[in-house]
Structure formats: structure tokens, C-alpha cells
Amino acid sequence: MPSFFDQTTPAEASQYNGFAGNRLDRLSEARDESSLAAATADPRARYLLFAEERALIAVNGEAGIAAFERPAAERLGLLADSLVLLGAAAEGPCLAGLVDEQRDLPDTVKAIDLRSLASQGLLNADDLGAIAQARSMLAWHANHQFCARCGKPTLMRGGGVRRDCPACSAQHFPRVDPVAIMLTIEGERCVMGRQAHFAPGMYSALAGFIEPGETIEDAVRRETLEEAGIEIGRVRYHSSQPWPFVSSLMIGCHCEALTSDISPDESELEDCRWFDRAEVRAMIAGSHPGGLVVPPRMAIANRLICAFADWDG
Ligand SMILES: [Zn+2]
């Protein structure tokens, strides 16, 4: 009988994950200290705007537009000091900026949190991906105003690709925090858990931050043992997902259980148990008799769970 782990890796499964469609040219090697001024002087420049952690979207029926021209951005209360150059689209430069959140928005513009934005399908994949980059970059700059080495104020460089410390010459680069997210499988069943803050009835794949000095596979084995008490053998990469809450990279894997008994980490999980494939399929279809569900389609957990449920080996 074939094993789930005998499959070949699907081509670029990451492209189907929410926030994965960013096509901006980041211009990482082409920037200098005039790049930001040149971008803001370009009449083609477009601005992705945030009121704190929510993106401003011009909503017109079922469609939303994330990119504003400069005059519109200023009417919405653009804080010019916050601007970061994200990169170049075919139409011209793309920047991210904060607006004054005290200012009232016109009826046609909504401030929308990024989970809702990804679930509602208001934006195309390219713009949703750029919004994720924008949110992570704005948050990084806001939280790294001071040097982590000597504590003195830092300065943005290269339009936002770096912050330098004039006092001690340290260079600071935007960070990405890798998170392993894994669906544990044993034959025809898988392990899912729920945290107390999840939506009612929702179960998901287990997840945890990868620690310094650790491989992805070892993080999957450690986290599964810590959270569920299950020992893991083979680990198989599935896909990755930029996760802008605030700057994670979700690294999705399937992993093979070597033991069956579950002892949940009660400090993290409200419940954790085995689900057979028929039950998982009902949860995906929204027809589970107990009303249990899996995370929404935009989440990598959904893709990991569907890959197991759809597997016809
Ligand atoms: Zn310093």
C-alpha cells in the first residue's frame, strides 16, 4: 500500500496560499539614498496605506483597490515620515505608509484587518501579497527606531531595506520569523488541535516558532512532541506562506507519527485529537455533524489539511 510520504513534491504549492502573490521587484541591489525621494517624485507612484495594523481599501462593490495615488493618500492623512519604498510594479514605484488614524475615512474607503482582507477576496493575489510585505515592513521600521546594540536612534537607509546606527555603525535588516506548521499523519488519520481563542468548532494543524540552531524538520519533531506528545519520523515539506502578523514565514509540512497516544500541552491547546479522513472531509465541506470546521482557505493550515483529505493513494 502506498504511503502518503511516497508522493513527489507538488510544483510550487506555495502559490495557492494567501499572501503569496507578491510580484513587486524589490530593487534590493539597485537602491541608494536617493531611491525614496525619486519614488515619491514619480507621478506614477502608488501608495499602500495603513491605519495602524489595518489596510485602507477603496471598496467598490465586490472589488477593492489597495493602491492610492499621492493626492488621495494625502487626503486620507498620509504621514510622510512613515513612507517605505517596497519596490517597483509594472506601473511604477510602490510605497507603504501610515495614515493618521484619528482622521475620518470617506464612505468609499474601509480600514480592513489583513485576515479579513485575505478571506474576503476583495483584492487580487498580487496586491494581497504586496499588502503583506507593506504591513511587515511598516511594523519593522516602527519597532526598530533604536539600535539593538547600543540603544541610539537608527536611520532608515535605501528607502527602507535597512536601518543604520550612526553611533556604532551597526546595520539592521528587516527580520522574518520562521514558524513550522505541521499536520501529523498516521495512515488514514491526522492530528489537529484547537487553541482557546480559535473560532468556535475550528481545529487546525499544530505550529510553533523554529528556534536558533534548529532545522525545519527538527522543529516539526520537537513541536509535535511538546504540543501533542507524539514522536515523529519522516517530515515532508509542502509549501510556505508569508504571514504578516507581524512578520512570520509559515513553513508547512506533513509529518509521520511513530506513536499514537496524545498528551496535549494544556497551556497551549484546549483540545487535540486524531481525526479520520472522512471526518476531515466533512469539516472541509462544512457538513460535519458536530459543526467542526478547519481554517479558511487562505490559510496554509487549510492547504495542508486539504492535501491530506484529497490524497487518493
Ligand atoms: Zn548602535
JSON list of N, CA and C in Angstrom, two decimals, residues 160-193:
[
{"chain": "A", "resi": 160, "resn": "GLY", "atom": "N", "xyz": [14.34, 51.96, 2.87]},
{"chain": "A", "resi": 160, "resn": "GLY", "atom": "CA", "xyz": [13.66, 51.07, 3.82]},
{"chain": "A", "resi": 160, "resn": "GLY", "atom": "C", "xyz": [14.18, 49.66, 3.87]},
{"chain": "A", "resi": 161, "resn": "VAL", "atom": "N", "xyz": [15.22, 49.33, 3.09]},
{"chain": "A", "resi": 161, "resn": "VAL", "atom": "CA", "xyz": [15.74, 47.95, 3.12]},
{"chain": "A", "resi": 161, "resn": "VAL", "atom": "C", "xyz": [16.62, 47.70, 4.34]},
{"chain": "A", "resi": 162, "resn": "ARG", "atom": "N", "xyz": [16.93, 48.77, 5.11]},
{"chain": "A", "resi": 162, "resn": "ARG", "atom": "CA", "xyz": [17.90, 48.63, 6.18]},
{"chain": "A", "resi": 162, "resn": "ARG", "atom": "C", "xyz": [17.74, 49.80, 7.14]},
{"chain": "A", "resi": 163, "resn": "ARG", "atom": "N", "xyz": [18.18, 49.66, 8.37]},
{"chain": "A", "resi": 163, "resn": "ARG", "atom": "CA", "xyz": [18.36, 50.80, 9.28]},
{"chain": "A", "resi": 163, "resn": "ARG", "atom": "C", "xyz": [19.79, 50.78, 9.79]},
{"chain": "A", "resi": 164, "resn": "ASP", "atom": "N", "xyz": [20.42, 51.94, 9.77]},
{"chain": "A", "resi": 164, "resn": "ASP", "atom": "CA", "xyz": [21.81, 52.05, 10.23]},
{"chain": "A", "resi": 164, "resn": "ASP", "atom": "C", "xyz": [21.86, 52.83, 11.54]},
{"chain": "A", "resi": 165, "resn": "CYS", "atom": "N", "xyz": [22.84, 52.47, 12.36]},
{"chain": "A", "resi": 165, "resn": "CYS", "atom": "CA", "xyz": [23.08, 53.21, 13.60]},
{"chain": "A", "resi": 165, "resn": "CYS", "atom": "C", "xyz": [24.29, 54.12, 13.40]},
{"chain": "A", "resi": 166, "resn": "PRO", "atom": "N", "xyz": [24.09, 55.45, 13.40]},
{"chain": "A", "resi": 166, "resn": "PRO", "atom": "CA", "xyz": [25.23, 56.36, 13.21]},
{"chain": "A", "resi": 166, "resn": "PRO", "atom": "C", "xyz": [26.21, 56.29, 14.37]},
{"chain": "A", "resi": 167, "resn": "ALA", "atom": "N", "xyz": [25.75, 55.87, 15.54]},
{"chain": "A", "resi": 167, "resn": "ALA", "atom": "CA", "xyz": [26.63, 55.89, 16.72]},
{"chain": "A", "resi": 167, "resn": "ALA", "atom": "C", "xyz": [27.62, 54.74, 16.72]},
{"chain": "A", "resi": 168, "resn": "CYS", "atom": "N", "xyz": [27.17, 53.52, 16.35]},
{"chain": "A", "resi": 168, "resn": "CYS", "atom": "CA", "xyz": [28.07, 52.37, 16.46]},
{"chain": "A", "resi": 168, "resn": "CYS", "atom": "C", "xyz": [28.26, 51.66, 15.11]},
{"chain": "A", "resi": 169, "resn": "SER", "atom": "N", "xyz": [27.66, 52.20, 14.04]},
{"chain": "A", "resi": 169, "resn": "SER", "atom": "CA", "xyz": [27.81, 51.68, 12.67]},
{"chain": "A", "resi": 169, "resn": "SER", "atom": "C", "xyz": [27.13, 50.33, 12.44]},
{"chain": "A", "resi": 170, "resn": "ALA", "atom": "N", "xyz": [26.32, 49.87, 13.39]},
{"chain": "A", "resi": 170, "resn": "ALA", "atom": "CA", "xyz": [25.61, 48.60, 13.16]},
{"chain": "A", "resi": 170, "resn": "ALA", "atom": "C", "xyz": [24.57, 48.79, 12.05]},
{"chain": "A", "resi": 171, "resn": "GLN", "atom": "N", "xyz": [24.42, 47.76, 11.23]},
{"chain": "A", "resi": 171, "resn": "GLN", "atom": "CA", "xyz": [23.37, 47.75, 10.21]},
{"chain": "A", "resi": 171, "resn": "GLN", "atom": "C", "xyz": [22.30, 46.73, 10.64]},
{"chain": "A", "resi": 172, "resn": "HIS", "atom": "N", "xyz": [21.06, 47.14, 10.55]},
{"chain": "A", "resi": 172, "resn": "HIS", "atom": "CA", "xyz": [19.95, 46.26, 10.96]},
{"chain": "A", "resi": 172, "resn": "HIS", "atom": "C", "xyz": [19.06, 46.00, 9.75]},
{"chain": "A", "resi": 173, "resn": "PHE", "atom": "N", "xyz": [18.74, 44.74, 9.51]},
{"chain": "A", "resi": 173, "resn": "PHE", "atom": "CA", "xyz": [17.93, 44.34, 8.36]},
{"chain": "A", "resi": 173, "resn": "PHE", "atom": "C", "xyz": [16.58, 43.80, 8.83]},
{"chain": "A", "resi": 174, "resn": "PRO", "atom": "N", "xyz": [15.53, 44.01, 8.01]},
{"chain": "A", "resi": 174, "resn": "PRO", "atom": "CA", "xyz": [14.20, 43.53, 8.41]},
{"chain": "A", "resi": 174, "resn": "PRO", "atom": "C", "xyz": [14.24, 42.03, 8.68]},
{"chain": "A", "resi": 175, "resn": "ARG", "atom": "N", "xyz": [13.57, 41.62, 9.75]},
{"chain": "A", "resi": 175, "resn": "ARG", "atom": "CA", "xyz": [13.61, 40.21, 10.13]},
{"chain": "A", "resi": 175, "resn": "ARG", "atom": "C", "xyz": [12.34, 39.48, 9.69]},
{"chain": "A", "resi": 176, "resn": "VAL", "atom": "N", "xyz": [12.53, 38.20, 9.46]},
{"chain": "A", "resi": 176, "resn": "VAL", "atom": "CA", "xyz": [11.41, 37.30, 9.19]},
{"chain": "A", "resi": 176, "resn": "VAL", "atom": "C", "xyz": [11.51, 36.19, 10.23]},
{"chain": "A", "resi": 177, "resn": "ASP", "atom": "N", "xyz": [10.38, 35.85, 10.84]},
{"chain": "A", "resi": 177, "resn": "ASP", "atom": "CA", "xyz": [10.38, 34.83, 11.90]},
{"chain": "A", "resi": 177, "resn": "ASP", "atom": "C", "xyz": [9.81, 33.53, 11.35]},
{"chain": "A", "resi": 178, "resn": "PRO", "atom": "N", "xyz": [10.64, 32.48, 11.19]},
{"chain": "A", "resi": 178, "resn": "PRO", "atom": "CA", "xyz": [10.12, 31.22, 10.64]},
{"chain": "A", "resi": 178, "resn": "PRO", "atom": "C", "xyz": [9.31, 30.43, 11.66]},
{"chain": "A", "resi": 179, "resn": "VAL", "atom": "N", "xyz": [8.17, 29.95, 11.21]},
{"chain": "A", "resi": 179, "resn": "VAL", "atom": "CA", "xyz": [7.27, 29.14, 12.03]},
{"chain": "A", "resi": 179, "resn": "VAL", "atom": "C", "xyz": [7.04, 27.82, 11.31]},
{"chain": "A", "resi": 180, "resn": "ALA", "atom": "N", "xyz": [7.22, 26.71, 12.00]},
{"chain": "A", "resi": 180, "resn": "ALA", "atom": "CA", "xyz": [6.86, 25.41, 11.43]},
{"chain": "A", "resi": 180, "resn": "ALA", "atom": "C", "xyz": [5.39, 25.14, 11.73]},
{"chain": "A", "resi": 181, "resn": "ILE", "atom": "N", "xyz": [4.65, 24.74, 10.69]},
{"chain": "A", "resi": 181, "resn": "ILE", "atom": "CA", "xyz": [3.25, 24.35, 10.89]},
{"chain": "A", "resi": 181, "resn": "ILE", "atom": "C", "xyz": [3.10, 22.98, 10.25]},
{"chain": "A", "resi": 182, "resn": "MET", "atom": "N", "xyz": [2.55, 22.03, 11.01]},
{"chain": "A", "resi": 182, "resn": "MET", "atom": "CA", "xyz": [2.63, 20.65, 10.56]},
{"chain": "A", "resi": 182, "resn": "MET", "atom": "C", "xyz": [1.35, 19.86, 10.83]},
{"chain": "A", "resi": 183, "resn": "LEU", "atom": "N", "xyz": [1.03, 19.03, 9.86]},
{"chain": "A", "resi": 183, "resn": "LEU", "atom": "CA", "xyz": [-0.09, 18.11, 10.02]},
{"chain": "A", "resi": 183, "resn": "LEU", "atom": "C", "xyz": [0.49, 16.70, 10.21]},
{"chain": "A", "resi": 184, "resn": "THR", "atom": "N", "xyz": [0.24, 16.14, 11.39]},
{"chain": "A", "resi": 184, "resn": "THR", "atom": "CA", "xyz": [0.76, 14.82, 11.74]},
{"chain": "A", "resi": 184, "resn": "THR", "atom": "C", "xyz": [-0.19, 13.75, 11.21]},
{"chain": "A", "resi": 185, "resn": "ILE", "atom": "N", "xyz": [0.37, 12.77, 10.52]},
{"chain": "A", "resi": 185, "resn": "ILE", "atom": "CA", "xyz": [-0.44, 11.75, 9.85]},
{"chain": "A", "resi": 185, "resn": "ILE", "atom": "C", "xyz": [-0.03, 10.36, 10.32]},
{"chain": "A", "resi": 186, "resn": "GLU", "atom": "N", "xyz": [-1.03, 9.51, 10.48]},
{"chain": "A", "resi": 186, "resn": "GLU", "atom": "CA", "xyz": [-0.80, 8.07, 10.70]},
{"chain": "A", "resi": 186, "resn": "GLU", "atom": "C", "xyz": [-1.84, 7.34, 9.86]},
{"chain": "A", "resi": 187, "resn": "GLY", "atom": "N", "xyz": [-1.42, 6.80, 8.72]},
{"chain": "A", "resi": 187, "resn": "GLY", "atom": "CA", "xyz": [-2.35, 6.09, 7.85]},
{"chain": "A", "resi": 187, "resn": "GLY", "atom": "C", "xyz": [-3.50, 6.97, 7.40]},
{"chain": "A", "resi": 188, "resn": "GLU", "atom": "N", "xyz": [-4.71, 6.62, 7.83]},
{"chain": "A", "resi": 188, "resn": "GLU", "atom": "CA", "xyz": [-5.92, 7.31, 7.38]},
{"chain": "A", "resi": 188, "resn": "GLU", "atom": "C", "xyz": [-6.41, 8.37, 8.36]},
{"chain": "A", "resi": 189, "resn": "ARG", "atom": "N", "xyz": [-5.53, 8.78, 9.27]},
{"chain": "A", "resi": 189, "resn": "ARG", "atom": "CA", "xyz": [-5.97, 9.81, 10.22]},
{"chain": "A", "resi": 189, "resn": "ARG", "atom": "C", "xyz": [-4.88, 10.83, 10.47]},
{"chain": "A", "resi": 190, "resn": "CYS", "atom": "N", "xyz": [-5.30, 11.98, 10.97]},
{"chain": "A", "resi": 190, "resn": "CYS", "atom": "CA", "xyz": [-4.35, 13.06, 11.24]},
{"chain": "A", "resi": 190, "resn": "CYS", "atom": "C", "xyz": [-4.67, 13.71, 12.58]},
{"chain": "A", "resi": 191, "resn": "VAL", "atom": "N", "xyz": [-3.71, 14.48, 13.09]},
{"chain": "A", "resi": 191, "resn": "VAL", "atom": "CA", "xyz": [-3.86, 15.16, 14.38]},
{"chain": "A", "resi": 191, "resn": "VAL", "atom": "C", "xyz": [-4.17, 16.64, 14.14]},
{"chain": "A", "resi": 192, "resn": "MET", "atom": "N", "xyz": [-5.22, 17.12, 14.79]},
{"chain": "A", "resi": 192, "resn": "MET", "atom": "CA", "xyz": [-5.47, 18.57, 14.81]},
{"chain": "A", "resi": 192, "resn": "MET", "atom": "C", "xyz": [-5.79, 18.99, 16.24]},
{"chain": "A", "resi": 193, "resn": "GLY", "atom": "N", "xyz": [-5.51, 20.26, 16.52]},
{"chain": "A", "resi": 193, "resn": "GLY", "atom": "CA", "xyz": [-5.78, 20.78, 17.86]},
{"chain": "A", "resi": 193, "resn": "GLY", "atom": "C", "xyz": [-6.50, 22.10, 17.77]}
]
